[in-house]
Tab-separated table of C-alpha atoms in Angstrom:
chain	number	residue	atom	x	y	z
H	1	ALA	CA	16.593	8.436	-2.351
H	2	GLN	CA	14.661	6.465	0.216
H	3	SER	CA	14.260	2.815	1.059
H	4	VAL	CA	12.772	0.623	3.740
H	5	THR	CA	13.787	-2.824	4.938
H	6	GLN	CA	11.505	-5.129	6.839
H	7	LEU	CA	13.821	-7.502	8.589
H	8	ASP	CA	11.442	-10.446	8.909
H	9	SER	CA	9.301	-11.858	6.138
H	10	HIS	CA	7.356	-14.019	8.609
H	11	VAL	CA	6.699	-13.617	12.334
H	12	SER	CA	4.774	-16.124	14.399
H	13	VAL	CA	3.537	-15.429	17.940
H	14	SER	CA	1.120	-17.010	20.344
H	15	GLU	CA	-2.106	-15.268	21.204
H	16	GLY	CA	-1.626	-12.989	24.183
H	17	THR	CA	2.140	-12.582	23.715
H	18	PRO	CA	3.895	-9.430	22.483
H	19	VAL	CA	4.336	-8.591	18.804
H	20	LEU	CA	7.461	-7.005	17.332
H	21	LEU	CA	7.701	-6.281	13.602
H	22	ARG	CA	10.980	-4.690	12.614
H	23	CYS	CA	11.550	-1.943	10.082
H	24	ASN	CA	14.655	0.052	9.146
H	25	TYR	CA	14.583	2.973	6.761
H	26	SER	CA	16.932	5.063	4.698
H	27	SER	CA	16.116	8.586	3.631
H	28	SER	CA	18.045	11.630	2.474
H	29	TYR	CA	15.586	13.953	4.171
H	30	SER	CA	13.421	13.928	7.263
H	31	PRO	CA	11.064	11.052	6.586
H	32	SER	CA	7.467	10.362	7.302
H	33	LEU	CA	6.877	6.730	8.190
H	34	PHE	CA	3.778	4.581	8.143
H	35	TRP	CA	2.624	1.107	8.980
H	36	TYR	CA	-0.169	-0.395	6.901
H	37	VAL	CA	-1.950	-3.699	7.477
H	38	GLN	CA	-3.475	-5.907	4.810
H	39	HIS	CA	-5.864	-8.637	5.874
H	40	PRO	CA	-6.526	-11.507	3.449
H	41	ASN	CA	-8.555	-10.369	0.447
H	42	LYS	CA	-8.783	-6.844	1.840
H	43	GLY	CA	-7.210	-3.515	0.951
H	44	LEU	CA	-4.546	-1.736	2.952
H	45	GLN	CA	-5.480	-0.011	6.178
H	46	LEU	CA	-3.354	2.678	7.783
H	47	LEU	CA	-2.296	1.569	11.282
H	48	LEU	CA	-0.268	4.586	12.319
H	49	LYS	CA	2.040	7.295	11.041
H	50	TYR	CA	5.044	9.303	12.195
H	51	THR	CA	5.448	12.825	10.855
H	52	SER	CA	8.143	14.451	13.029
H	53	ALA	CA	6.013	15.057	16.089
H	54	ALA	CA	6.175	12.625	19.041
H	55	THR	CA	8.600	9.775	18.435
H	56	LEU	CA	6.276	7.226	20.046
H	57	VAL	CA	3.232	6.893	17.857
H	58	LYS	CA	0.055	5.139	18.875
H	59	GLY	CA	-2.175	3.603	16.268
H	60	ILE	CA	-5.334	1.619	15.977
H	61	ASN	CA	-6.004	-1.786	17.549
H	62	GLY	CA	-3.381	-1.311	20.283
H	63	PHE	CA	-0.391	-1.025	17.960
H	64	GLU	CA	2.369	1.509	18.461
H	65	ALA	CA	5.713	2.305	16.890
H	66	GLU	CA	8.757	4.241	17.999
H	67	PHE	CA	10.815	6.388	15.654
H	68	LYS	CA	14.523	6.087	16.498
H	69	LYS	CA	16.591	8.370	14.317
H	70	SER	CA	19.923	7.129	15.684
H	71	GLU	CA	19.015	3.582	14.699
H	72	THR	CA	16.999	4.544	11.587
H	73	SER	CA	14.289	2.238	12.849
H	74	PHE	CA	10.513	2.323	13.139
H	75	HIS	CA	9.546	-0.977	14.734
H	76	LEU	CA	5.893	-1.889	15.261
H	77	THR	CA	4.826	-3.385	18.577
H	78	LYS	CA	1.754	-4.582	20.384
H	79	PRO	CA	1.735	-5.823	23.981
H	80	SER	CA	-0.670	-8.708	23.448
H	81	ALA	CA	-1.453	-10.366	20.129
H	82	HIS	CA	-4.990	-11.226	19.124
H	83	MET	CA	-6.058	-13.764	16.542
H	84	SER	CA	-7.503	-10.958	14.438
H	85	ASP	CA	-4.019	-9.418	14.120
H	86	ALA	CA	-2.975	-12.140	11.686
H	87	ALA	CA	-2.251	-10.257	8.460
H	88	GLU	CA	0.475	-8.793	6.249
H	89	TYR	CA	2.124	-5.640	7.580
H	90	PHE	CA	3.935	-3.085	5.435
H	91	CYS	CA	6.351	-0.419	6.601
H	92	VAL	CA	6.324	2.615	4.305
H	93	VAL	CA	8.563	5.675	4.032
H	94	THR	CA	8.097	8.966	2.271
H	95	THR	CA	9.995	12.234	2.244
H	96	GLY	CA	6.802	14.206	2.513
H	97	SER	CA	5.114	13.832	-0.850
H	98	ALA	CA	2.101	11.572	-0.968
H	99	ARG	CA	3.340	10.424	-4.336
H	100	GLN	CA	6.667	9.093	-3.242
H	101	LEU	CA	5.671	6.202	-0.996
H	102	THR	CA	8.229	3.431	-0.798
H	103	PHE	CA	6.920	0.122	0.533
H	104	GLY	CA	8.842	-2.505	2.425
H	105	SER	CA	8.598	-6.112	1.344
H	106	GLY	CA	6.057	-6.921	4.031
H	107	THR	CA	5.930	-9.105	7.145
H	108	GLN	CA	3.377	-11.877	7.437
H	109	LEU	CA	2.184	-12.133	11.038
H	110	THR	CA	0.756	-15.447	12.196
H	111	VAL	CA	-0.988	-15.668	15.569
H	112	LEU	CA	-1.165	-19.131	17.090
H	113	PRO	CA	-3.953	-20.122	19.485
I	1	SER	CA	-9.826	9.027	6.441
I	2	ALA	CA	-10.848	9.053	2.798
I	3	VAL	CA	-13.291	6.528	1.363
I	4	ILE	CA	-12.126	4.755	-1.779
I	5	SER	CA	-14.040	2.122	-3.732
I	6	GLN	CA	-13.006	-0.063	-6.638
I	7	LYS	CA	-14.734	-2.352	-9.040
I	8	PRO	CA	-14.656	-5.086	-9.992
I	9	SER	CA	-13.348	-6.699	-6.829
I	10	ARG	CA	-12.033	-9.626	-8.821
I	11	ASP	CA	-12.077	-11.017	-12.331
I	12	ILE	CA	-10.783	-13.936	-14.332
I	13	CYS	CA	-9.801	-13.026	-17.872
I	14	GLN	CA	-8.479	-14.701	-20.966
I	15	ARG	CA	-5.073	-14.009	-22.427
I	16	GLY	CA	-5.078	-11.207	-24.993
I	17	THR	CA	-8.136	-9.405	-23.634
I	18	SER	CA	-8.308	-6.140	-21.682
I	19	LEU	CA	-9.880	-5.223	-18.359
I	20	THR	CA	-10.821	-1.785	-17.088
I	21	ILE	CA	-10.806	-1.168	-13.337
I	22	GLN	CA	-12.722	1.733	-11.866
I	23	CYS	CA	-11.849	3.734	-8.780
I	24	GLN	CA	-14.066	6.228	-7.007
I	25	VAL	CA	-12.786	8.447	-4.195
I	26	ASP	CA	-14.492	10.914	-1.901
I	27	SER	CA	-13.973	14.634	-2.161
I	28	GLN	CA	-11.087	14.815	0.365
I	29	VAL	CA	-8.720	13.223	-2.124
I	30	THR	CA	-6.715	15.401	-4.489
I	31	MET	CA	-4.140	12.898	-5.769
I	32	MET	CA	-4.868	9.422	-7.141
I	33	PHE	CA	-2.477	6.554	-7.755
I	34	TRP	CA	-2.497	3.042	-9.138
I	35	TYR	CA	-0.426	0.202	-7.684
I	36	ARG	CA	0.224	-3.396	-8.585
I	37	GLN	CA	0.800	-6.138	-6.030
I	38	GLN	CA	2.042	-9.311	-7.618
I	39	PRO	CA	1.466	-12.602	-5.770
I	40	GLY	CA	3.443	-12.683	-2.537
I	41	GLN	CA	5.034	-9.318	-3.263
I	42	SER	CA	4.866	-5.776	-1.974
I	43	LEU	CA	3.222	-2.871	-3.748
I	44	THR	CA	4.712	-1.204	-6.801
I	45	LEU	CA	3.513	2.180	-8.006
I	46	ILE	CA	2.300	2.034	-11.612
I	47	ALA	CA	1.389	5.673	-12.145
I	48	THR	CA	-0.077	8.862	-10.788
I	49	ALA	CA	-3.459	9.626	-12.315
I	50	ASN	CA	-3.629	13.293	-13.306
I	51	GLN	CA	-6.954	15.020	-13.697
I	52	GLY	CA	-7.645	15.895	-17.313
I	53	SER	CA	-4.192	15.009	-18.593
I	54	GLU	CA	-1.950	12.030	-19.215
I	55	ALA	CA	-0.910	9.952	-16.240
I	56	THR	CA	2.656	10.016	-14.940
I	57	TYR	CA	4.118	6.527	-15.252
I	58	GLU	CA	6.842	4.966	-13.163
I	59	SER	CA	9.813	3.212	-14.675
I	60	GLY	CA	8.806	-0.094	-16.202
I	61	PHE	CA	5.194	0.868	-16.885
I	62	VAL	CA	3.927	2.306	-20.164
I	63	ILE	CA	0.724	3.923	-21.319
I	64	ASP	CA	0.069	1.404	-24.066
I	65	LYS	CA	-0.083	-1.420	-21.540
I	66	PHE	CA	-1.741	0.453	-18.669
I	67	PRO	CA	-3.816	3.346	-20.040
I	68	ILE	CA	-5.212	5.489	-17.230
I	69	SER	CA	-7.907	8.107	-17.284
I	70	ARG	CA	-9.013	10.616	-14.677
I	71	PRO	CA	-11.798	12.693	-16.177
I	72	ASN	CA	-12.611	14.432	-12.897
I	73	LEU	CA	-11.236	14.837	-9.387
I	74	THR	CA	-12.924	11.797	-7.857
I	75	PHE	CA	-12.873	9.101	-10.564
I	76	SER	CA	-10.154	7.180	-12.373
I	77	THR	CA	-9.828	4.053	-14.474
I	78	LEU	CA	-6.918	1.735	-15.130
I	79	THR	CA	-6.990	-0.595	-18.114
I	80	VAL	CA	-4.777	-3.642	-18.256
I	81	SER	CA	-4.345	-4.232	-21.989
I	82	ASN	CA	-3.530	-7.351	-23.981
I	83	MET	CA	-3.281	-9.373	-20.810
I	84	SER	CA	-0.967	-12.276	-20.189
I	85	PRO	CA	-0.734	-14.584	-17.151
I	86	GLU	CA	2.120	-12.383	-15.853
I	87	ASP	CA	-0.456	-9.624	-15.326
I	88	SER	CA	-2.202	-11.686	-12.652
I	89	SER	CA	-1.991	-9.418	-9.627
I	90	ILE	CA	-3.956	-7.290	-7.250
I	91	TYR	CA	-4.415	-3.780	-8.605
I	92	LEU	CA	-5.003	-1.090	-5.993
I	93	CYS	CA	-6.154	2.457	-6.304
I	94	SER	CA	-5.119	4.968	-3.663
I	95	GLY	CA	-5.736	8.578	-2.861
I	96	GLY	CA	-3.792	11.259	-1.114
I	97	THR	CA	-4.861	14.625	0.248
I	98	ALA	CA	-3.176	17.979	-0.045
I	99	ALA	CA	-3.007	18.257	3.740
I	100	GLY	CA	-1.253	15.008	4.547
I	101	ASP	CA	1.324	12.662	3.088
I	102	GLU	CA	-0.338	9.328	3.735
I	103	GLN	CA	-2.412	7.518	1.152
I	104	PHE	CA	-5.713	5.735	1.571
I	105	PHE	CA	-6.267	2.545	-0.355
I	106	GLY	CA	-9.177	0.951	-2.079
I	107	PRO	CA	-9.990	-2.723	-1.482
I	108	GLY	CA	-8.151	-3.782	-4.638
I	109	THR	CA	-9.047	-5.759	-7.752
I	110	ARG	CA	-7.780	-9.322	-7.858
I	111	LEU	CA	-7.045	-10.185	-11.476
I	112	THR	CA	-6.336	-13.685	-12.734
I	113	VAL	CA	-5.318	-14.145	-16.369
I	114	LEU	CA	-5.608	-17.610	-17.830
């Protein structure tokens, strides 16, 4: 069984300040982990993925995430927020089958001017 | 990444009617899936669309309500039957490849049932 918990339903930051979106996972096997972003009225876009290679994963638009097995976490970070980062972010876990994606509840990121 | 398109992008329908959503994927995709995203919620997998055979439905979803077809590798349809206001959601098609375990998503169909 697998599950994912996004610890914050809403995060608000000022433009130019760091972003931290938290995600904890549970999986019986070695997981693959993803972050997707959904802008208003748009589909989901893959930001980055972890698949048992380097624990620090770099994605698009300056985002990165670090896989910490001891903490069962996969937090998403960005050094400096941009207005265009305002969106819904989903943490997703799978045990390796593209069918068995489990989505977190989502975190709404607001970027203040 | 794979390219996935859906249509319609949105629709407003009357209670009791049905709507068919189309999804087209590029040739990289081998697996196709349908998801529902209710207002303010995360995504829930409805079913896996199987080429040339019946779809595999997740718990809580049935073929009579959500018939799915996949006549070939790159095309699938989802029908939302006998709609009620509770069916108002975004319906997303996604595709996965044999090589990787991520999925690529279409832009979604925003359905409102009055």
